[in-house]
Short mmCIF file of C-alpha atoms and ligand atoms in Angstrom, two decimals:
data_model
loop_
_atom_site.label_atom_id
_atom_site.label_comp_id
_atom_site.label_asym_id
_atom_site.label_seq_id
_atom_site.Cartn_x
_atom_site.Cartn_y
_atom_site.Cartn_z
CA UNK A 1285 5.84 -20.23 -6.01
CA UNK A 1286 2.79 -18.37 -7.29
CA UNK A 1287 -0.20 -17.57 -5.09
CA UNK A 1288 -3.53 -16.66 -6.62
CA UNK A 1289 -6.20 -15.11 -4.40
CA UNK A 1290 -9.58 -13.72 -5.35
CA UNK A 1291 -11.11 -10.43 -4.29
CA UNK A 1292 -14.87 -10.80 -4.20
CA UNK A 1293 -16.99 -7.68 -3.79
CA UNK A 1294 -20.71 -7.01 -4.26
CA UNK A 1295 -20.07 -6.01 -7.85
CA UNK A 1296 -17.04 -7.91 -9.07
CA UNK A 1297 -14.41 -10.57 -8.62
CA UNK A 1298 -10.76 -10.50 -9.65
CA UNK A 1299 -7.56 -12.46 -9.21
CA UNK A 1300 -4.58 -11.18 -7.26
CA UNK A 1301 -1.50 -13.11 -8.30
CA UNK A 1302 1.78 -12.90 -6.35
CA UNK A 1303 5.00 -14.62 -7.31
CA UNK A 1304 8.47 -14.36 -8.78
CA UNK A 1305 8.33 -13.80 -12.53
CA UNK A 1306 4.52 -13.59 -12.87
CA UNK A 1307 4.77 -10.53 -15.12
CA UNK A 1308 5.76 -12.89 -17.94
CA UNK A 1309 2.24 -14.40 -17.79
CA UNK A 1310 0.49 -11.07 -18.37
CA UNK A 1311 -0.50 -11.58 -22.02
CA UNK A 1312 -2.10 -14.99 -21.31
CA UNK A 1313 -3.94 -13.69 -18.29
CA UNK A 1314 -5.34 -10.69 -20.18
CA UNK A 1315 -6.59 -13.03 -22.89
CA UNK A 1316 -8.21 -15.30 -20.27
CA UNK A 1317 -10.03 -12.27 -18.88
CA UNK A 1318 -11.31 -11.43 -22.35
CA UNK A 1319 -9.30 -8.21 -22.51
CA UNK A 1320 -8.57 -7.99 -26.21
CA UNK A 1321 -8.59 -4.23 -26.83
CA UNK A 1322 -5.61 -1.90 -26.94
CA UNK A 1323 -3.46 -1.65 -23.83
CA UNK A 1324 -2.39 1.66 -22.26
CA UNK A 1325 0.70 0.98 -20.21
CA UNK A 1326 1.44 3.72 -17.68
CA UNK A 1327 4.84 3.19 -16.05
CA UNK A 1328 6.90 4.87 -13.39
CA UNK A 1329 10.00 6.37 -15.02
CA UNK A 1330 12.18 4.05 -12.93
CA UNK A 1331 10.50 1.09 -14.59
CA UNK A 1332 10.95 2.28 -18.16
CA UNK A 1333 13.06 -0.76 -19.08
CA UNK A 1334 10.55 -3.19 -17.55
CA UNK A 1335 7.77 -1.35 -19.36
CA UNK A 1336 9.56 -1.68 -22.69
CA UNK A 1337 10.11 -5.39 -22.17
CA UNK A 1338 6.50 -5.90 -21.04
CA UNK A 1339 5.20 -4.00 -24.07
CA UNK A 1340 7.36 -6.12 -26.38
CA UNK A 1341 5.97 -9.33 -24.88
CA UNK A 1342 2.41 -8.06 -25.23
CA UNK A 1343 2.98 -7.01 -28.84
CA UNK A 1344 4.39 -10.45 -29.58
CA UNK A 1345 1.02 -11.76 -28.35
CA UNK A 1346 -0.74 -9.47 -30.87
CA UNK A 1347 -1.77 -6.73 -28.49
CA UNK A 1348 -1.75 -3.09 -29.54
CA UNK A 1349 0.23 -1.36 -26.79
CA UNK A 1350 0.68 2.34 -26.05
CA UNK A 1351 3.22 3.27 -23.40
CA UNK A 1352 3.90 6.38 -21.37
CA UNK A 1353 6.21 7.03 -18.44
CA UNK A 1354 5.35 9.21 -15.47
CA UNK A 1355 7.92 11.03 -13.29
CA UNK A 1356 8.52 9.22 -10.05
CA UNK A 1357 7.18 10.67 -6.82
CA UNK A 1358 4.05 11.85 -5.04
CA UNK A 1359 3.95 15.07 -7.10
CA UNK A 1360 2.75 13.01 -10.05
CA UNK A 1361 -0.59 12.39 -8.32
CA UNK A 1362 -1.63 15.77 -9.73
CA UNK A 1363 -4.23 17.32 -12.02
CA UNK A 1364 -1.40 18.14 -14.44
CA UNK A 1365 -0.22 14.52 -14.74
CA UNK A 1366 -3.80 13.24 -14.94
CA UNK A 1367 -4.48 15.74 -17.70
CA UNK A 1368 -1.39 14.52 -19.57
CA UNK A 1369 -2.70 10.95 -19.37
CA UNK A 1370 -6.14 12.01 -20.65
CA UNK A 1371 -4.52 13.89 -23.56
CA UNK A 1372 -2.42 10.84 -24.42
CA UNK A 1373 -5.33 8.40 -24.21
CA UNK A 1374 -7.99 10.50 -25.91
CA UNK A 1375 -5.52 11.89 -28.46
CA UNK A 1376 -4.59 8.34 -29.47
CA UNK A 1377 -8.17 7.06 -29.66
CA UNK A 1378 -8.79 5.04 -26.49
CA UNK A 1379 -11.94 2.88 -26.65
CA UNK A 1380 -14.22 1.46 -23.97
CA UNK A 1381 -12.97 -2.10 -24.50
CA UNK A 1382 -9.33 -1.10 -23.87
CA UNK A 1383 -7.42 -1.54 -20.63
CA UNK A 1384 -5.04 0.62 -18.63
CA UNK A 1385 -2.03 -1.16 -17.13
CA UNK A 1386 -0.44 0.56 -14.11
CA UNK A 1387 3.21 -0.45 -13.68
CA UNK A 1388 4.79 1.12 -10.60
CA UNK A 1389 4.23 1.85 -6.94
CA UNK A 1390 1.20 3.33 -5.25
CA UNK A 1391 1.66 6.65 -7.04
CA UNK A 1392 1.25 5.09 -10.49
CA UNK A 1393 -1.52 2.74 -9.30
CA UNK A 1394 -3.52 5.64 -7.86
CA UNK A 1395 -2.94 8.01 -10.80
CA UNK A 1396 -3.36 5.56 -13.68
CA UNK A 1397 -6.19 3.89 -11.75
CA UNK A 1398 -8.08 7.17 -11.50
CA UNK A 1399 -7.49 7.88 -15.18
CA UNK A 1400 -8.91 4.40 -15.94
CA UNK A 1401 -11.87 5.04 -13.63
CA UNK A 1402 -12.81 8.26 -15.37
CA UNK A 1403 -11.74 8.24 -19.02
CA UNK A 1404 -14.76 7.36 -21.20
CA UNK A 1405 -16.63 6.86 -17.87
CA UNK A 1406 -14.33 3.97 -17.03
CA UNK A 1407 -12.18 1.38 -18.78
CA UNK A 1408 -10.61 -1.81 -17.45
CA UNK A 1409 -7.65 -1.48 -15.09
CA UNK A 1410 -4.81 -3.91 -14.41
CA UNK A 1411 -2.48 -3.25 -11.50
CA UNK A 1412 1.17 -4.26 -11.88
CA UNK A 1413 2.62 -3.17 -8.53
CA UNK A 1414 6.38 -2.74 -8.31
CA UNK A 1415 6.87 -1.67 -4.67
CA UNK A 1416 6.28 -3.77 -1.60
CA UNK A 1417 3.73 -1.25 -0.35
CA UNK A 1418 1.78 -1.37 -3.59
CA UNK A 1419 1.85 -5.19 -3.68
CA UNK A 1420 0.47 -5.70 -0.19
CA UNK A 1421 -1.74 -2.64 -0.04
CA UNK A 1422 -2.28 0.01 -2.72
CA UNK A 1423 -2.83 -2.23 -5.78
CA UNK A 1424 -5.59 -4.26 -4.13
CA UNK A 1425 -8.97 -2.84 -3.21
CA UNK A 1426 -9.86 -0.36 -5.93
CA UNK A 1427 -9.02 2.97 -4.29
CA UNK A 1428 -7.67 5.34 -6.93
CA UNK A 1429 -7.05 9.06 -6.93
CA UNK A 1430 -4.88 12.11 -6.98
CA UNK A 1431 -3.94 14.83 -4.51
CA UNK A 1432 -5.47 18.29 -4.23
CA UNK A 1433 -3.24 21.24 -3.28
CA UNK A 1434 -5.13 21.28 0.05
CA UNK A 1435 -4.51 17.64 0.90
CA UNK A 1436 -3.55 14.10 -0.13
CA UNK A 1437 -5.94 11.69 -1.86
CA UNK A 1438 -8.84 14.15 -1.80
CA UNK A 1439 -9.98 13.47 -5.39
CA UNK A 1440 -10.64 9.89 -6.38
CA UNK A 1441 -12.91 6.98 -7.12
CA UNK A 1442 -13.35 3.35 -6.25
CA UNK A 1443 -12.44 1.43 -9.39
CA UNK A 1444 -11.61 -2.22 -8.85
CA UNK A 1445 -8.93 -3.67 -11.15
CA UNK A 1446 -9.67 -6.68 -13.35
CA UNK A 1447 -6.34 -8.24 -12.33
CA UNK A 1448 -3.47 -7.59 -9.94
CA UNK A 1449 -0.15 -9.13 -10.90
CA UNK A 1450 2.54 -8.68 -8.24
CA UNK A 1451 5.89 -9.83 -9.56
CA UNK A 1452 8.22 -9.98 -6.57
CA UNK A 1453 11.28 -10.06 -8.88
CA UNK A 1454 10.67 -6.33 -9.36
CA UNK A 1455 11.64 -5.77 -5.72
CA UNK A 1456 15.28 -6.48 -6.58
CA UNK A 1457 15.71 -2.91 -7.86
CA UNK A 1458 13.55 -1.18 -5.25
CA UNK A 1459 15.63 1.23 -3.10
CA UNK A 1460 16.24 -0.46 0.31
CA UNK A 1461 14.54 2.37 2.19
CA UNK A 1462 11.36 1.92 0.10
CA UNK A 1463 11.48 -1.81 0.78
CA UNK A 1464 11.78 -1.23 4.51
CA UNK A 1465 8.83 1.17 4.45
CA UNK A 1466 6.82 -1.59 2.78
CA UNK A 1467 7.65 -4.03 5.58
CA UNK A 1468 5.76 -1.74 7.95
CA UNK A 1469 2.52 -2.52 6.09
CA UNK A 1470 3.34 -6.25 5.98
CA UNK A 1471 3.94 -6.30 9.76
CA UNK A 1472 0.77 -4.24 10.22
CA UNK A 1473 -1.21 -6.91 8.36
CA UNK A 1474 0.18 -9.51 10.75
CA UNK A 1475 -0.79 -7.50 13.81
CA UNK A 1476 -4.31 -6.68 12.67
CA UNK A 1477 -5.37 -10.04 11.30
CA UNK A 1478 -2.80 -12.80 10.94
CA UNK A 1479 -0.75 -13.95 13.93
CA UNK A 1480 0.76 -16.67 11.70
CA UNK A 1481 2.13 -14.00 9.35
CA UNK A 1482 3.63 -12.17 12.33
CA UNK A 1483 5.23 -15.44 13.50
CA UNK A 1484 6.57 -16.21 10.01
CA UNK A 1485 8.19 -12.77 9.85
CA UNK A 1486 9.68 -13.26 13.33
CA UNK A 1487 10.92 -16.78 12.56
CA UNK A 1488 12.63 -15.65 9.38
CA UNK A 1489 14.22 -12.70 11.20
CA UNK A 1490 15.51 -15.04 13.93
CA UNK A 1491 16.83 -17.56 11.40
CA UNK A 1492 18.63 -14.82 9.48
CA UNK A 1493 19.86 -12.92 12.57
CA UNK A 1494 18.10 -9.70 11.55
CA UNK A 1495 17.91 -6.85 14.05
CA UNK A 1496 18.01 -3.05 14.07
CA UNK A 1497 21.67 -2.85 13.05
CA UNK A 1498 21.42 -5.65 10.48
CA UNK A 1499 17.87 -5.56 9.14
CA UNK A 1500 16.10 -7.57 6.44
CA UNK A 1501 17.20 -6.90 2.88
CA UNK A 1502 16.22 -8.25 -0.51
CA UNK A 1503 18.97 -10.37 -2.02
CA UNK A 1504 18.06 -11.42 -5.54
CA UNK A 1505 20.97 -13.88 -5.55
CA UNK A 1506 19.63 -15.81 -2.57
CA UNK A 1507 16.87 -17.99 -4.02
CA UNK A 1508 15.87 -19.49 -0.69
CA UNK A 1509 15.47 -16.06 0.87
CA UNK A 1510 13.48 -14.56 -2.00
CA UNK A 1511 11.19 -17.61 -2.04
CA UNK A 1512 10.55 -17.25 1.69
CA UNK A 1513 9.96 -13.51 1.41
CA UNK A 1514 7.65 -14.02 -1.56
CA UNK A 1515 5.58 -16.46 0.54
CA UNK A 1516 5.38 -13.92 3.34
CA UNK A 1517 4.38 -11.17 0.91
CA UNK A 1518 1.64 -13.39 -0.54
CA UNK A 1519 0.35 -13.96 2.98
CA UNK A 1520 0.27 -10.21 3.61
CA UNK A 1521 -1.58 -9.71 0.30
CA UNK A 1522 -4.14 -12.22 1.56
CA UNK A 1523 -4.96 -9.97 4.51
CA UNK A 1524 -5.73 -7.06 2.19
CA UNK A 1525 -7.74 -9.34 -0.12
CA UNK A 1526 -9.85 -10.58 2.81
CA UNK A 1527 -10.47 -7.14 4.25
CA UNK A 1528 -11.53 -5.49 0.99
CA UNK A 1529 -13.70 -8.48 0.14
CA UNK A 1530 -15.56 -7.94 3.42
CA UNK A 1531 -15.74 -4.16 3.12
CA UNK A 1532 -15.40 -2.76 -0.39
CA UNK A 1533 -16.27 0.86 0.44
CA UNK A 1534 -14.61 1.34 3.84
CA UNK A 1535 -17.80 1.24 5.87
CA UNK A 1536 -16.46 -1.06 8.57
CA UNK A 1537 -13.74 -3.71 8.55
CA UNK A 1538 -11.50 -1.77 6.17
CA UNK A 1539 -10.71 0.75 8.87
CA UNK A 1540 -8.58 -1.91 10.57
CA UNK A 1541 -6.02 -1.33 7.79
CA UNK A 1542 -5.65 2.10 9.35
CA UNK A 1543 -3.76 0.63 12.30
CA UNK A 1544 -0.80 2.92 13.04
CA UNK A 1545 -2.03 5.43 10.49
CA UNK A 1546 -3.83 7.91 12.77
CA UNK A 1547 -0.59 9.06 14.39
CA UNK A 1548 1.44 8.01 11.32
CA UNK A 1549 -0.39 10.41 8.99
CA UNK A 1550 0.01 13.28 11.44
CA UNK A 1551 3.76 12.64 11.72
CA UNK A 1552 4.07 12.42 7.93
CA UNK A 1553 2.45 15.83 7.52
CA UNK A 1554 4.26 17.52 10.39
CA UNK A 1555 7.64 16.42 9.08
CA UNK A 1556 6.75 17.70 5.62
CA UNK A 1557 6.97 14.15 4.17
CA UNK A 1558 10.65 13.87 5.17
CA UNK A 1559 9.93 10.34 6.39
CA UNK A 1560 8.29 7.77 4.15
CA UNK A 1561 4.71 6.70 4.80
CA UNK A 1562 5.73 3.26 6.12
CA UNK A 1563 8.33 4.79 8.42
CA UNK A 1564 5.63 6.97 9.97
CA UNK A 1565 3.22 4.04 10.20
CA UNK A 1566 5.82 2.09 12.21
CA UNK A 1567 6.03 4.93 14.74
CA UNK A 1568 2.23 5.14 14.76
CA UNK A 1569 1.89 1.38 15.35
CA UNK A 1570 4.15 1.64 18.36
CA UNK A 1571 2.10 4.51 19.79
CA UNK A 1572 -1.21 2.73 19.08
CA UNK A 1573 0.00 -0.41 20.84
CA UNK A 1574 1.04 1.67 23.85
CA UNK A 1575 -2.41 3.31 23.90
CA UNK A 1576 -3.91 -0.20 23.97
CA UNK A 1577 -1.65 -1.13 26.89
CA UNK A 1578 -2.61 2.06 28.75
CA UNK A 1579 -6.28 1.15 28.31
CA UNK A 1580 -5.63 -2.36 29.63
CA UNK A 1581 -6.58 -3.91 26.28
CA UNK A 1582 -3.36 -5.88 25.79
CA UNK A 1583 -0.20 -6.90 27.58
CA UNK A 1584 2.91 -4.64 27.48
CA UNK A 1585 4.72 -7.59 25.92
CA UNK A 1586 2.86 -6.92 22.64
CA UNK A 1587 4.62 -3.56 22.36
CA UNK A 1588 8.00 -5.25 22.80
CA UNK A 1589 7.31 -8.00 20.26
CA UNK A 1590 6.02 -5.53 17.68
CA UNK A 1591 8.97 -3.18 18.29
CA UNK A 1592 11.49 -6.00 17.88
CA UNK A 1593 9.89 -7.18 14.65
CA UNK A 1594 9.74 -3.67 13.19
CA UNK A 1595 13.42 -3.21 14.10
CA UNK A 1596 14.37 -6.52 12.46
CA UNK A 1597 12.82 -5.24 9.22
CA UNK A 1598 14.67 -1.93 9.48
CA UNK A 1599 12.00 0.27 11.04
CA UNK A 1600 12.54 2.67 13.91
CA UNK A 1601 9.69 3.32 16.34
CA UNK A 1602 11.20 6.29 18.18
CA UNK A 1603 9.88 9.75 17.31
CA UNK A 1604 12.23 12.23 15.64
CA UNK A 1605 13.39 14.72 18.28
CA UNK A 1606 12.15 17.75 16.33
CA UNK A 1607 8.59 16.46 16.17
CA UNK A 1608 6.08 18.65 18.00
CA UNK A 1609 3.98 16.15 19.96
CA UNK A 1610 1.22 18.64 20.75
CA UNK A 1611 0.86 19.36 17.07
CA UNK A 1612 0.31 15.63 16.47
CA UNK A 1613 -2.71 15.69 18.73
CA UNK A 1614 -4.11 18.78 17.03
CA UNK A 1615 -3.76 17.18 13.60
CA UNK A 1616 -5.28 13.86 14.64
CA UNK A 1617 -8.59 15.49 15.39
CA UNK A 1618 -8.66 16.66 11.76
CA UNK A 1619 -7.89 13.18 10.34
CA UNK A 1620 -10.07 12.05 7.44
CA UNK A 1621 -11.31 9.02 9.34
CA UNK A 1622 -12.87 10.98 12.18
CA UNK A 1623 -16.57 10.10 12.44
CA UNK A 1624 -19.03 12.47 14.10
CA UNK A 1625 -16.15 14.36 15.69
CA UNK A 1626 -14.61 11.25 17.25
CA UNK A 1627 -11.26 9.74 16.39
CA UNK A 1628 -11.61 6.04 15.62
CA UNK A 1629 -8.56 4.24 16.95
CA UNK A 1630 -7.56 0.82 15.69
CA UNK A 1631 -6.00 -0.84 18.73
CA UNK A 1632 -4.55 -4.32 19.21
CA UNK A 1633 -5.91 -6.74 21.79
CA UNK A 1634 -3.40 -9.47 20.82
CA UNK A 1635 -1.12 -10.15 17.87
CA UNK A 1636 -3.56 -10.88 15.03
CA UNK A 1637 -6.51 -9.03 16.57
CA UNK A 1638 -7.58 -5.40 16.70
CA UNK A 1639 -10.60 -3.49 17.99
CA UNK A 1640 -11.90 -0.09 16.91
CA UNK A 1641 -12.40 2.35 19.79
CA UNK A 1642 -13.84 5.87 19.64
CA UNK A 1643 -13.63 6.49 23.38
CA UNK A 1644 -9.92 6.89 23.96
CA UNK A 1645 -9.49 9.70 26.53
CA UNK A 1646 -7.36 12.56 25.27
CA UNK A 1647 -5.09 12.40 28.34
CA UNK A 1648 -4.16 8.79 27.51
CA UNK A 1649 -3.06 9.88 24.02
CA UNK A 1650 -1.17 12.83 25.49
CA UNK A 1651 0.63 10.58 27.98
CA UNK A 1652 1.57 8.06 25.30
CA UNK A 1653 2.85 10.77 22.97
CA UNK A 1654 4.85 12.52 25.66
CA UNK A 1655 6.40 9.25 26.83
CA UNK A 1656 7.31 8.14 23.29
CA UNK A 1657 10.97 7.30 22.95
CA UNK A 1658 12.79 9.99 20.97
CA UNK A 1659 15.55 9.58 18.45
N1 NAD B 2499 -4.93 3.10 -3.27
C1 NAD B 2499 -4.64 2.65 -2.08
O1 NAD B 2499 -5.37 1.86 -1.48
C2 NAD B 2499 -3.36 3.09 -1.44
C3 NAD B 2499 -2.91 2.47 -0.28
C4 NAD B 2499 -1.71 2.87 0.27
C5 NAD B 2499 -0.96 3.88 -0.32
N2 NAD B 2499 -1.43 4.46 -1.45
C6 NAD B 2499 -0.65 5.53 -2.13
O2 NAD B 2499 0.55 4.94 -2.58
C7 NAD B 2499 1.55 5.96 -2.71
C8 NAD B 2499 2.84 5.43 -2.18
O3 NAD B 2499 3.19 4.29 -2.92
P1 NAD B 2499 4.66 3.68 -2.90
O4 NAD B 2499 5.14 3.59 -1.51
O5 NAD B 2499 4.58 2.45 -3.73
O6 NAD B 2499 5.53 4.83 -3.54
P2 NAD B 2499 5.91 5.25 -5.04
O7 NAD B 2499 4.93 4.82 -6.02
O8 NAD B 2499 6.23 6.70 -4.94
O9 NAD B 2499 7.28 4.45 -5.29
C9 NAD B 2499 8.36 4.67 -4.43
C10 NAD B 2499 9.65 4.94 -5.20
O10 NAD B 2499 10.14 3.71 -5.71
C11 NAD B 2499 10.39 3.82 -7.11
N3 NAD B 2499 10.14 2.48 -7.62
C12 NAD B 2499 8.94 1.84 -7.66
N4 NAD B 2499 9.10 0.57 -8.02
C13 NAD B 2499 10.43 0.40 -8.24
C14 NAD B 2499 11.21 -0.72 -8.62
N5 NAD B 2499 10.68 -1.92 -8.77
N6 NAD B 2499 12.53 -0.53 -8.76
C15 NAD B 2499 13.11 0.68 -8.53
N7 NAD B 2499 12.42 1.74 -8.15
C16 NAD B 2499 11.09 1.62 -8.00
C17 NAD B 2499 9.50 4.91 -7.59
O11 NAD B 2499 9.99 5.50 -8.73
C18 NAD B 2499 9.50 5.86 -6.39
O12 NAD B 2499 10.64 6.67 -6.45
C19 NAD B 2499 1.01 7.17 -1.98
O13 NAD B 2499 0.63 8.12 -2.93
C20 NAD B 2499 -0.20 6.64 -1.23
O14 NAD B 2499 -1.21 7.63 -1.08
C21 NAD B 2499 -2.60 4.09 -2.03
#
C-alpha cells in the first residue's frame, strides 16, 4: 500500500509518499519532477548499504550520483559536518540544477537539508527518511538546520523538499528504542488532530495484546502487521502534511505539533539527552494532559487513554526519579516558543483536538509536576 499526499504552501507543492518499498521508485519520481542534474546522496553511516544500493539503482537510470556517509548521532548537526558537506559538494563541482538526497533520520534530514538550502544559495532537496520520527515529522515541512554550541537547532532555514519518500521497509533495521520514540510522535498526531488515528492505534494494540510489558514492535516477517503499521504511519504523516500546509512558517497552527514538547524539551535537556526525544515527549504529553484536566478543559479519562496507548507502544509516562522538577519549570520559561514572555501551552480538549493557552497559572504547572508519577 502506497499513500501519496501533497504539501501545499504559499510558494510550493510537493508529494509525500509513504509505503513499503517506495525507495525503489526514486529514479522514476526524480525524472517526473524534472530533476535531471547530478545527485548528492548524504546518508547516515548506518544506512551505508542502503545508500550503495540506492546509488546503484540511480546510476542504472543514468544519473550521476555522489555519495557520502555521515556519522550517526546528534553531534553531526554541527558546523564541522556541514563544512565537510560543503567541501565535498563544492570540491566536486555541484551545480544549481543538482539535488541533495538525505537518507537517514532527522539528523541527516536537518543537516543535509541545511546544506541544500545554503549551497549555491539553494539546490533541490529530496528527503528519504529512515526513522519513524523522520517519516512522520522531521522530513516533512522544510525545517532544516544544525546545532550551535549554545543550543539545539539555533542555525537553520526553511527549505521545502521537492519530494519526500518514506519507505517503511527501512524500519526493519531501526533499533527498537528508536522505533518506540517515534511512536510518541505518531500518538501525538492522533491526540492533536486525528481521533481516528488514535483509535486505529488503540484497536491494533488491543488486537495484538500490546501493553507496557509487551509493547508494539516491528516484525518484518509479519506482512499483515507491517501493512497495518504502514497505514497508520501514512495517517500520521497526513497530520504533519495538513499542519505544514496550513502554516508553513510556524506562525499559528504549527505550534500544535509542539504538544508534549514544552515539558519534553526541558526534561531532555535536564537529563543531558539520556532519554530520547520521543521518550521525553511522552512524559510531556502526560503532563500537558494533566494540566488540561486541572484547568477543566478535558475529562481525566483522556489522561488514562493516552497513558494506556503510550504504554502499549512502549513509552513510559512517569518521570525519572532523579529529575529536578523545579528545574523543569525554570527551563520552560526559557523555551524557544515563548511569545512575549508567556509560555504557549498546547493542551487537549478531547482526543483529536487541542487548544493553545498562554494563561496557565504557574501553580497549576507546579502542582502537575510535583504530582507526576515517578519511576
Ligand atoms: N526538521 C524538523 O522538522 C524536525 C522535527 C523533529 C525532529 N527533528 C530533528 O531530528 C533529529 C532526531 O531525528 P531521529 O529521531 O530520526 O534521530 P537520528 O537521525 O539520530 O536517528 C536515530 C538513530 O537511528 C539510526 N538509524 C536511522 N535510520 C536507521 C535505520 N533505518 N536502520 C538502522 N538504524 C537507523 C541512526 O544512525 C541513529 O543512530 C533531531 O536532531 C531533531 O532536532 C527535526
